[in-house]
Coordinates of C-alpha atoms in Angstrom, one line a residue:
X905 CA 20.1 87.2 -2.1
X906 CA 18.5 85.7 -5.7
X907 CA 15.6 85.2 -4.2
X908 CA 12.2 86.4 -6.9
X909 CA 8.7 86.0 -6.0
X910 CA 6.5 84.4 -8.8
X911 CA 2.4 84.8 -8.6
X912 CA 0.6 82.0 -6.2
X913 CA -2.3 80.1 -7.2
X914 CA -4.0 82.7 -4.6
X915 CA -2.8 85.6 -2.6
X916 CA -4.5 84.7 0.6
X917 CA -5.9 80.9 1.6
X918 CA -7.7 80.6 4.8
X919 CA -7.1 77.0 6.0
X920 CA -10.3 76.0 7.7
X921 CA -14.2 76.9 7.2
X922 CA -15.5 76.9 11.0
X923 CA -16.6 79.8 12.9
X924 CA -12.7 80.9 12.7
X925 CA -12.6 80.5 8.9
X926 CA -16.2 82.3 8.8
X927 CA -14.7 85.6 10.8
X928 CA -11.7 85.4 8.4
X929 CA -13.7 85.8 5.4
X930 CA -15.8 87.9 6.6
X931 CA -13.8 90.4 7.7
X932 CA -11.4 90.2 4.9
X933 CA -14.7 91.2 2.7
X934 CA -15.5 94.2 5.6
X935 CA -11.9 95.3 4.8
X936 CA -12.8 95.3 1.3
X937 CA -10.3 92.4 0.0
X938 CA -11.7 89.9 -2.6
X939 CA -8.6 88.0 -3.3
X940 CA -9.1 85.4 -0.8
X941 CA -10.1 81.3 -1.1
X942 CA -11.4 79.1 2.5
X943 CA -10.4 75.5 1.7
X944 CA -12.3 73.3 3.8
X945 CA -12.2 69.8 3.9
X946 CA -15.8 68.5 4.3
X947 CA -18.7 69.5 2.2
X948 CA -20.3 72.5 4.3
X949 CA -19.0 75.8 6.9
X950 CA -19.5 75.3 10.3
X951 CA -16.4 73.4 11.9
X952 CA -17.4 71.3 15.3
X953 CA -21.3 72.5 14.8
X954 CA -21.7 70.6 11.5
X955 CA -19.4 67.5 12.6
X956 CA -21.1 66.9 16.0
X957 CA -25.0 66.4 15.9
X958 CA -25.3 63.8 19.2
X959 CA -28.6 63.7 20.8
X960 CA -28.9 67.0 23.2
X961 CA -26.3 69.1 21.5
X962 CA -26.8 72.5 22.7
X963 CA -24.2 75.2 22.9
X964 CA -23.1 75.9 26.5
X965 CA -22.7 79.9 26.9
X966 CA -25.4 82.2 26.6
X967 CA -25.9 82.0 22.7
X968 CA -26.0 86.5 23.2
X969 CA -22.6 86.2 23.5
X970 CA -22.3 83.4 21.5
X971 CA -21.7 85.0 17.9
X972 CA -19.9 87.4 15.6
X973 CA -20.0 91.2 16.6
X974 CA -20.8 92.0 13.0
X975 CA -23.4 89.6 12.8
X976 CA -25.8 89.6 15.6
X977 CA -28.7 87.6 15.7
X978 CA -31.8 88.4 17.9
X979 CA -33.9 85.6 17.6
X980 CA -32.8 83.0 19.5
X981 CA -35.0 80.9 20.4
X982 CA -33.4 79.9 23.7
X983 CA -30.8 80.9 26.1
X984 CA -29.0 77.7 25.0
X985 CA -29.9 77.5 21.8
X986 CA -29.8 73.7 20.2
X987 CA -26.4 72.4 18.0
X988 CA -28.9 72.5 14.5
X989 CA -29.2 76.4 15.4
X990 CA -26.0 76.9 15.9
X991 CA -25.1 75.5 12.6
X992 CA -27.9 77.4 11.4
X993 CA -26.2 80.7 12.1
X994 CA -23.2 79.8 10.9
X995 CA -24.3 79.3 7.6
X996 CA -26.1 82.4 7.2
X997 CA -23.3 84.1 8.0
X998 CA -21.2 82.9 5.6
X999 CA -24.3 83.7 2.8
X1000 CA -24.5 86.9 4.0
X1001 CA -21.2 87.7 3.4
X1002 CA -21.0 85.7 0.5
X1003 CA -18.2 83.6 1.4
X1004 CA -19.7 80.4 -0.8
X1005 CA -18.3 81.3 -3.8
X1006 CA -14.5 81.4 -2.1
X1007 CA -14.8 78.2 -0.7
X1008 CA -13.3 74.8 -2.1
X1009 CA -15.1 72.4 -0.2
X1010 CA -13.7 68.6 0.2
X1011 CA -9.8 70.1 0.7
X1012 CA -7.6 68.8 3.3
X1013 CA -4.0 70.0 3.9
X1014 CA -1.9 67.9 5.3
X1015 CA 1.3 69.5 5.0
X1016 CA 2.4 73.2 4.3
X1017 CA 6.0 74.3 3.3
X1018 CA 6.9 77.3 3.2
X1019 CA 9.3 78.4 -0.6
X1020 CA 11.8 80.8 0.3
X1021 CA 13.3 81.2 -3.5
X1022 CA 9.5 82.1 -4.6
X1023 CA 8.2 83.8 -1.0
X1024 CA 5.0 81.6 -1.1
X1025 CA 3.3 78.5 1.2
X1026 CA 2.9 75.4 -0.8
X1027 CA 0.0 73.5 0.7
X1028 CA -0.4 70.0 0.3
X1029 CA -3.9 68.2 0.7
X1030 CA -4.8 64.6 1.4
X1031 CA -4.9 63.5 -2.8
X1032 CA -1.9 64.6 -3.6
X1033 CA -2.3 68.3 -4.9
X1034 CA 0.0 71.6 -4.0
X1035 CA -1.9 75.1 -3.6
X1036 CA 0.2 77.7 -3.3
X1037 CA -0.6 80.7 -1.4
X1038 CA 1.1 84.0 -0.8
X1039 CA -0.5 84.5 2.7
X1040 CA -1.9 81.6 4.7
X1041 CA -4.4 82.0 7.4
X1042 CA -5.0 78.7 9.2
X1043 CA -8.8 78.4 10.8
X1044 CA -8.5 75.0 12.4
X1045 CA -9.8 75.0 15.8
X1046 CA -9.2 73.7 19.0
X1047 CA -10.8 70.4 19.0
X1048 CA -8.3 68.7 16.3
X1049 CA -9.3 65.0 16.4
X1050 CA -11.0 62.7 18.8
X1051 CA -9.5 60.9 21.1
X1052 CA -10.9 57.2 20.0
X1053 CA -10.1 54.7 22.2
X1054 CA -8.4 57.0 25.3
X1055 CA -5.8 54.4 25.7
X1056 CA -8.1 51.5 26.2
X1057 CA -6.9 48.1 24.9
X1058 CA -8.9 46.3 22.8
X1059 CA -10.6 48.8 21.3
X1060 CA -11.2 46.4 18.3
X1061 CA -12.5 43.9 20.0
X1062 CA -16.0 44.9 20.2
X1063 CA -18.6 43.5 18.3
X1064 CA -21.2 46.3 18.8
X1065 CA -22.2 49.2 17.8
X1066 CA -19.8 52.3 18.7
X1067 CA -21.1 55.7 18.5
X1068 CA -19.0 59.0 18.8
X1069 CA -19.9 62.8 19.2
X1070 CA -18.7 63.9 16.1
X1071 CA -20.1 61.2 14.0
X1072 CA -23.0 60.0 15.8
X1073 CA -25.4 57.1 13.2
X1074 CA -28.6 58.6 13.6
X1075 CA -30.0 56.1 11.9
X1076 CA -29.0 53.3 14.6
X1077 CA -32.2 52.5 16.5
X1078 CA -30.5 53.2 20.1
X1079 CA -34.3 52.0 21.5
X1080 CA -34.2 49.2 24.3
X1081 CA -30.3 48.6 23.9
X1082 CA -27.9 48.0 26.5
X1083 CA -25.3 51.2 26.3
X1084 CA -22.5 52.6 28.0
X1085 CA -21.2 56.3 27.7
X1086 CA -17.2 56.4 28.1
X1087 CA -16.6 60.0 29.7
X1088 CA -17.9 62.7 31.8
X1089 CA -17.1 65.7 30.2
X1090 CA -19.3 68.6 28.4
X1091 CA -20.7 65.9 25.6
X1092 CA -21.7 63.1 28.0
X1093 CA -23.0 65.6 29.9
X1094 CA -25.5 66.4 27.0
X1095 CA -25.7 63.0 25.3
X1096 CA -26.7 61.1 28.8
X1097 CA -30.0 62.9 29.7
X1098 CA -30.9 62.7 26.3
X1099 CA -30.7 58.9 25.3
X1100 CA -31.3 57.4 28.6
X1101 CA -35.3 57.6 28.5
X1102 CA -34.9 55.4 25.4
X1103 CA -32.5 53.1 26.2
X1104 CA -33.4 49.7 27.9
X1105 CA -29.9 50.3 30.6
X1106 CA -27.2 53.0 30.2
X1107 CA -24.0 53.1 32.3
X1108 CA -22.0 56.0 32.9
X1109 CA -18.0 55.2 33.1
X1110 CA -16.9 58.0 35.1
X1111 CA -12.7 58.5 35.5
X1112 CA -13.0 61.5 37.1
X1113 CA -16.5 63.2 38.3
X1114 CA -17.4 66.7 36.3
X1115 CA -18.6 70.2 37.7
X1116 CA -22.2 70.2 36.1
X1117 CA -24.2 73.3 37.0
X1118 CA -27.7 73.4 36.0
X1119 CA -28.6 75.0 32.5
X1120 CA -30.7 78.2 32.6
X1121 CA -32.1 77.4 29.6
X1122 CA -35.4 79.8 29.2
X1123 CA -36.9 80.6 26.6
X1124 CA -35.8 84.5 24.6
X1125 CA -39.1 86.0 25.2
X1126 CA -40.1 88.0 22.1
X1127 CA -40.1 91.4 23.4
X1128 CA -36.5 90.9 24.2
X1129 CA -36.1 89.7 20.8
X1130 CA -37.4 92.4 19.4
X1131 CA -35.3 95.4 21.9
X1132 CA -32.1 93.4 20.4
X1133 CA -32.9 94.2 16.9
X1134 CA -33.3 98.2 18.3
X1135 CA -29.6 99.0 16.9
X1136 CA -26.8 99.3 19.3
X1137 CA -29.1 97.2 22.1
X1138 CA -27.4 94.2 21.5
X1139 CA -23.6 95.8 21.5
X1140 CA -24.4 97.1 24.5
X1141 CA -26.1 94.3 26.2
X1142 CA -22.6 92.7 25.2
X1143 CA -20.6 95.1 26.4
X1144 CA -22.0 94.9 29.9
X1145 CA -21.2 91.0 30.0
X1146 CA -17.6 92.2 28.8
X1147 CA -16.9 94.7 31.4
X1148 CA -18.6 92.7 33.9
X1149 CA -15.7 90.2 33.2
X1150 CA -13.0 92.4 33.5
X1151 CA -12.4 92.6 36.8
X1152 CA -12.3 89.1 37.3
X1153 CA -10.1 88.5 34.4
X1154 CA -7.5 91.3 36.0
X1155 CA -7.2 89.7 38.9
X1156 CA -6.5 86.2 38.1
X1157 CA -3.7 88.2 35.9
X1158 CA -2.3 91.2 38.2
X1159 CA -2.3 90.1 41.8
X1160 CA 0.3 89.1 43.4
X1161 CA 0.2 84.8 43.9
X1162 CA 1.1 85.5 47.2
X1163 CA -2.0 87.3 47.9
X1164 CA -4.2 85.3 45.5
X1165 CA -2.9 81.4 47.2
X1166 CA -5.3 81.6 49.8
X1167 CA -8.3 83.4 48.0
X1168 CA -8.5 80.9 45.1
X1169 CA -7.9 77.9 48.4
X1170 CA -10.8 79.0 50.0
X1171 CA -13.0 79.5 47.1
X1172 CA -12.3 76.1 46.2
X1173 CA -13.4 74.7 49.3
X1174 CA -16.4 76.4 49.7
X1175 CA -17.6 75.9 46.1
X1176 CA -16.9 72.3 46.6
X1177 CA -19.3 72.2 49.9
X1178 CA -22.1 74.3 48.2
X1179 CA -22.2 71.8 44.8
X1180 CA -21.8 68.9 47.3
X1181 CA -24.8 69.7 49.2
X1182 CA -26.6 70.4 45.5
X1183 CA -25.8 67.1 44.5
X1184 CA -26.9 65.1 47.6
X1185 CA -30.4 67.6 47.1
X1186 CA -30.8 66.4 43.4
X1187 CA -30.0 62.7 43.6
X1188 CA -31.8 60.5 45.5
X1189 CA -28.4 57.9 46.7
X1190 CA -26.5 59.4 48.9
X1191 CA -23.3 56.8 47.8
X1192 CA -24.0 58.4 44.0
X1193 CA -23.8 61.8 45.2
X1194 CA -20.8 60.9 47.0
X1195 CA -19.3 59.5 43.7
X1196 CA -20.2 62.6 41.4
X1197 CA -18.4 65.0 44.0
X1198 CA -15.0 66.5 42.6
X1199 CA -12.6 66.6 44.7
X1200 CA -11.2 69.5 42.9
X1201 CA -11.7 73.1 41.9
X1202 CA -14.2 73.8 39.6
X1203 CA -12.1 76.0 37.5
X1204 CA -9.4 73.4 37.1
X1205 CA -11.7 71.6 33.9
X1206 CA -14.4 72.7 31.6
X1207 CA -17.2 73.2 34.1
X1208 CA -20.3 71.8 32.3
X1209 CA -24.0 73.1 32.2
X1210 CA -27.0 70.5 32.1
X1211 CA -30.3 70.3 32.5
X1212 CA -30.8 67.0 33.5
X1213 CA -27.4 65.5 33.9
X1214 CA -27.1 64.6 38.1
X1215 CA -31.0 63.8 38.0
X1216 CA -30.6 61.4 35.2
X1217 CA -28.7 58.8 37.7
X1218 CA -32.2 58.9 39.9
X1219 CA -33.7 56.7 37.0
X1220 CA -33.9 53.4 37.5
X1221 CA -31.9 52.1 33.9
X1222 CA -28.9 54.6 34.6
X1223 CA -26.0 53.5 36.6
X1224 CA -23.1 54.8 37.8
X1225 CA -19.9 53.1 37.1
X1226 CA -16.3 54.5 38.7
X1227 CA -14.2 51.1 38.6
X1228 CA -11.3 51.8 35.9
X1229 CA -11.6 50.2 32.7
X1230 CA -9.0 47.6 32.0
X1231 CA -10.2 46.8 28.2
X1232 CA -12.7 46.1 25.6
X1233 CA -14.2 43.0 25.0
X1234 CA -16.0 41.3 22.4
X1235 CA -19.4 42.0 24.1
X1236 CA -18.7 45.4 26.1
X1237 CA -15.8 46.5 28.5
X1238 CA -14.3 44.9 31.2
X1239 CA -13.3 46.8 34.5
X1240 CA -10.5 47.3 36.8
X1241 CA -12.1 45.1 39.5
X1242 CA -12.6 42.0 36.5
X1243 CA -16.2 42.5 36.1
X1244 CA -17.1 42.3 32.1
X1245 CA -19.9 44.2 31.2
X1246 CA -22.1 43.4 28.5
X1247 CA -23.6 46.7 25.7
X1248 CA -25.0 46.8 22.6
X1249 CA -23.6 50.4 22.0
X1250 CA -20.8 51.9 23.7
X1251 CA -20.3 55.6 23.4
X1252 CA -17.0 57.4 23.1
X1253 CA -17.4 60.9 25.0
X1254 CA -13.3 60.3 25.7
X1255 CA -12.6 63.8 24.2
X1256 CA -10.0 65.5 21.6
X1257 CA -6.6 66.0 20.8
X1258 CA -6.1 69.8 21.5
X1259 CA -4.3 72.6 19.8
X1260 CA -2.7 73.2 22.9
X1261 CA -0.8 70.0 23.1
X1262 CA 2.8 70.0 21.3
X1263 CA 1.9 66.2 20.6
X1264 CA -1.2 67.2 18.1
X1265 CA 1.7 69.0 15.8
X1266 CA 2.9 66.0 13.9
X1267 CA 6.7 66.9 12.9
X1268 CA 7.3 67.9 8.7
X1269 CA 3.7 69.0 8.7
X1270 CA 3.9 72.6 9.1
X1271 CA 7.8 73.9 7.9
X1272 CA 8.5 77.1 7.7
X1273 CA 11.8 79.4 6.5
X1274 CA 15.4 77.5 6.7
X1275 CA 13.6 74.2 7.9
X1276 CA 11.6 75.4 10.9
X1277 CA 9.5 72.8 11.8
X1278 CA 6.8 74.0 14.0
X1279 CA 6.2 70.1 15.2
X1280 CA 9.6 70.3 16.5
X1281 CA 9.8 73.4 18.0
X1282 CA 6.5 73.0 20.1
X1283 CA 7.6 69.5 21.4
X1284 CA 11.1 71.5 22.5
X1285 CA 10.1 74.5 23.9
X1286 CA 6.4 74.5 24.3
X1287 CA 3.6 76.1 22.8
X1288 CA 3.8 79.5 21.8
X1289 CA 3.0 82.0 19.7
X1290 CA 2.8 85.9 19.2
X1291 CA -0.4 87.2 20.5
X1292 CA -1.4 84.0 20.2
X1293 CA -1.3 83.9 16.1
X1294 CA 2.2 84.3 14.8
X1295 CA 6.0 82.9 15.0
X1296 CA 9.2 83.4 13.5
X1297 CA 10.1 80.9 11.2
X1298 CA 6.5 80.9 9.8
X1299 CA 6.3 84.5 7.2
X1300 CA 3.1 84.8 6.0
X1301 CA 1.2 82.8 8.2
X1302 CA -1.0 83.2 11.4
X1303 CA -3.2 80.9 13.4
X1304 CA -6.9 81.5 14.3
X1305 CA -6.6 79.2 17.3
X1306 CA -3.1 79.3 19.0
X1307 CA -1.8 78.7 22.4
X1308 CA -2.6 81.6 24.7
X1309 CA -6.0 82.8 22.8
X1310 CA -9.0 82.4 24.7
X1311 CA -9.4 85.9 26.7
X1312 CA -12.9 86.2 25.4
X1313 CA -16.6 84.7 26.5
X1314 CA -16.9 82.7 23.4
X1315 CA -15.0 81.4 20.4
X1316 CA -16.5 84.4 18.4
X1317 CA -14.7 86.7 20.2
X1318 CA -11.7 85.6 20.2
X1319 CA -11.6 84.4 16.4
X1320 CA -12.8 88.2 15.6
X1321 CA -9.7 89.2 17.9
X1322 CA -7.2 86.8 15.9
X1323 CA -8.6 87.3 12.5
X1324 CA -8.1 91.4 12.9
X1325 CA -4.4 90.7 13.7
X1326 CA -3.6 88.8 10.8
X1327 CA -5.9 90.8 8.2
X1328 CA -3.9 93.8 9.4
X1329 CA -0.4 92.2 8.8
X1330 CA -1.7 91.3 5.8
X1331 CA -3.1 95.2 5.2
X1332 CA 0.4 96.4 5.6
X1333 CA 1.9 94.3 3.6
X1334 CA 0.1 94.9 0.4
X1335 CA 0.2 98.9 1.6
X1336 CA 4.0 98.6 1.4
X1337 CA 4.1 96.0 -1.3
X1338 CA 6.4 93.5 0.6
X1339 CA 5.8 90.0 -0.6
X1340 CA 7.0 88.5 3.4
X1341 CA 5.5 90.0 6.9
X1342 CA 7.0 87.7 9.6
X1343 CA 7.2 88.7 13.1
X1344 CA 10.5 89.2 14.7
X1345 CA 12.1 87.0 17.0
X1346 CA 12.7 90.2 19.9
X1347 CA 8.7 90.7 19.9
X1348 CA 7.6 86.8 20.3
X1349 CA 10.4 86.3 22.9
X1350 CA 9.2 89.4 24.8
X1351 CA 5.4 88.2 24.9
X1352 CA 5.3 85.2 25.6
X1353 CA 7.7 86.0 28.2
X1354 CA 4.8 88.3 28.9
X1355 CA 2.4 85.7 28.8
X1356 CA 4.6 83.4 31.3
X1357 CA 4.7 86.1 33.7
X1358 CA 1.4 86.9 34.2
X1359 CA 0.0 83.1 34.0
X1360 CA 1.6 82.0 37.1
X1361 CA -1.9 82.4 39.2
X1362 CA -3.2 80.8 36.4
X1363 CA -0.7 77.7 36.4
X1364 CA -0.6 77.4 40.6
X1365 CA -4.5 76.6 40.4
X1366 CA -4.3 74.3 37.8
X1367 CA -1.2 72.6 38.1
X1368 CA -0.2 72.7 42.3
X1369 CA -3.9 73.3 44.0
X1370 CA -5.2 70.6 41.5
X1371 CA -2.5 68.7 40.9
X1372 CA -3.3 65.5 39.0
X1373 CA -6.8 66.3 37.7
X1374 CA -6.7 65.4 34.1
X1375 CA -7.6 68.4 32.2
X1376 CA -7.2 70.1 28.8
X1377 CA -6.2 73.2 30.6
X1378 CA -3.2 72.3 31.1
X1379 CA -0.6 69.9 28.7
X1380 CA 2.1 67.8 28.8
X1381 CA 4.8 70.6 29.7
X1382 CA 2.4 71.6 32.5
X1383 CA 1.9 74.5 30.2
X1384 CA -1.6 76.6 30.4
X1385 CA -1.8 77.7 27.2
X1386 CA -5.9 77.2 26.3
X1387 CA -6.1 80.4 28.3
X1388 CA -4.7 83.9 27.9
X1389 CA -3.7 85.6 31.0
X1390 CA -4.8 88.8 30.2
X1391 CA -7.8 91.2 30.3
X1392 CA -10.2 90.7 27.7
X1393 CA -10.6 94.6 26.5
X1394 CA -7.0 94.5 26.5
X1395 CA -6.6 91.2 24.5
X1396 CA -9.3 92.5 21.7
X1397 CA -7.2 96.3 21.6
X1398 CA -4.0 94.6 21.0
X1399 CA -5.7 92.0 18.3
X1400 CA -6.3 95.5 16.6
X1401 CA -3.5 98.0 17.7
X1402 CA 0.0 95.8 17.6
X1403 CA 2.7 97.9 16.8
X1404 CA 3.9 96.7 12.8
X1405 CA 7.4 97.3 14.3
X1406 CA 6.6 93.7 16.1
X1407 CA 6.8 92.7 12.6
X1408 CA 9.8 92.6 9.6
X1409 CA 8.6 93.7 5.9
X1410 CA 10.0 92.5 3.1
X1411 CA 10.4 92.4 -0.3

């Protein structure tokens, strides 16, 4: 067709250097390829754990499970370990596998095209430069950008001091100021308890109340430490979690919704009456128990850990606030009922634009062969992808953190899962010395109609028994995509067994 390939400024670019672009690199190093560059676009690895260092930061699944399978660490100091741990880890991950030395740090793409006549991506970053890359892995996570303002008028109105999770001014004396925390979900959870015994007042602006269990957060005890470092202890350990998953994961994918209607019903209303009656145990006003109650099922959000979050509304400078906020004001935020309130600092916990809504793909920013436009094609048809990590339209290219990914306890998991798919398409490739893999059109309409098929439990909870509940679970199509209806051993096997017929070679 006249088409020639010409040499990229690098065969593989991984797009990204959080825990995804961490389990890229190092398991393109385990698989014993070198030719490989992580462009990042701050100055350090670690993703959402380096960006976000709010007061009470802790990671919120047991931090065991919590981390790379070929990288196990058995010295946590807690259950829960603390955000500056987290990053901790990451980082000495990335020197251990040496991954410093292929990074590029201060990199952001903003656009990638893919060159047909030369079968390579060209990668455009924020100051102008094109990269050009014969494989593209793309890292970014799920948590794109924050959601500033939430829709609030006025956000520049205020005079005060804002604060936000992912670039929280630690140098802003918060002591004896009049705040307010916008939000209830997993990061006001954390950042409440942990500012309110400093600050003079603190309201809580509550849209819709969270499901906030309390955080078993003991301490590792040494010996334990020490049997995880036994080889093969700490796999194990793992792979009891796993397989005590399973089942639960099956269910919610292989019954019948006939059968599963009034099962997930009644679970819902007797969860709701046990955390009811925990809430009215924990906090001392029975009308601020009341107002913390969902009225939904706790799977239909992020259900939150905390240890302190319902008790923190027993102190006497912590209020409660559920009136809608109309706008911000010069001096704070006024609410639907035309009270202004007054704040020093007002934090945003308002949340993040998601990878699973067809909104955060901004058209021309990702184009692939003959003008695909992955912007459009999500706002048309939904999000979608191959297993989660590939399309047609896009050779060359797989995402770390697509729609339908999440079939693991942790992000680790799953990244591990993703990462093995693509490093294997890329494998083959070079085995057969085909310049484009791209995966065919037959496969990706077959499994996502897969996926379709087997998330209808999954989309009847969320979107008909809890209908309305804003949540990142579900998106704009009243698509489910941040899950992946399927089991997790199943998930991680087919992350490392698809067939390559799935996929067209070329040269």
């Amino acid at each position: 067709m006249g088409t020639t390939t010409t040499q990229p400024d690098h065969e593989i670019v991984v797009i990204g250097a959080g825990p995804g672009g961490i389990a890229a690199g190092a398991l393109l190093k385990r698989a014993g390829i070198e030719e490989f560059t992580i462009l990042e676009r701050a100055g350090e690895v670690g993703g959402s754990w380096r960006d976000n260092t709010y007061p009470g930061i802790s990671v919120d699944v047991p931090a065991l499970t919590y981390q790379y399978s070929f990288a196990r660490k058995a010295d946590w100091p807690t259950l829960f370990p603390a955000g500056v741990e987290v990053q901790a880890y990451h980082q000495d991950v990335a020197r251990r596998y040496g991954l410093y030395r292929h990074l590029r740090f201060h990199t952001e793409i903003v656009r990638e095209v893919w060159d047909e006549t030369h079968r390579r991506w060209e990668l455009h970053t924020a100051d102008g430069q094109i990269i050009t890359a014969r494989f593209v892995i793309s890292a970014v996570g799920a948590f794109l950008r924050p959601k500033v303002d939430c829709g609030i008028e006025g956000f520049g109105d205020f005079a005060g001091k804002v604060q936000c999770p992912d670039a929280w001014d630690h140098d802003f004396d918060m002591a004896g100021k009049r705040v307010a925390v916008v939000g209830t979900g997993a990061s006001s959870v954390q950042i409440t308890p942990a500012i309110a015994p400093e600050v003079a007042h603190l309201d809580v602006h509550q849209r819709t109340p969270v499901w906030c269990v309390p955080k078993p957060d003991y301490a590792v005890p040494q010996w334990f430490q020490n049997a995880l470092r036994v080889p093969g202890v700490a796999a194990a350990q793992q792979g009891m979690i796993l397989l005590a998953m399973e089942p639960i994961a099956r269910l919610a994918t292989y019954l019948p919704l006939r059968l599963v209607k009034p099962l997930m019903a009644a679970f819902d209303a007797f969860a709701k009456r046990v955390y009811g009656a925990y809430l009215r145990r924990v906090i001392d006003d029975p009308d601020t128990a009341a107002a913390l109650t969902p009225d939904y099922g706790p799977m239909a959000k992020r259900l939150t850990l905390s240890t302190g979050y319902p008790a923190v509304f027993n102190r006497d400078n912590v209020r409660l606030v559920t009136d809608g906020i109309e706008r911000f004001t010069e001096h704070g935020l006024r609410t639907s009922d035309g009270t202004e309130h007054k704040y020093d600092v007002i934090v945003l916990a308002t949340g993040y634009q998601m990878h699973t809504d067809p909104e955060s793909y901004a058209e021309g920013a990702i184009v692939g062969r003959d003008g695909f436009d992955l912007g459009q094609f999500f706002r048309a048809n939904g999000v979608q992808a191959y297993e989660g990590v590939a399309l047609p339209g896009l050779p060359n290219r797989w995402m770390l953190v697509g729609p339908y990914s999440l079939a693991d306890i942790g992000w680790h998991g799953m990244v591990e899962t993703t990462a093995s798919h693509a490093i294997r398409a890329i494998r083959e490739a070079r085995r057969r010395g085909a310049s484009v893999v791209e995966v065919s059109e037959r496969a990706h309409a077959a499994h996502h109609a897969e996926i379709r098929r087997r998330g209808q439990v999954l989309r009847y909870y969320i979107s008909t028994l809890n209908k309305g509940i804003p949540t990142y679970y579900s998106n704009s199509h009243g698509d489910t995509p941040y899950f992946r209806p399927s089991g997790l051993l199943e998930t991680r096997w087919r992350g490392r067994h698809f067939p390559f017929t799935d996929y067209h070679f070329g040269r």
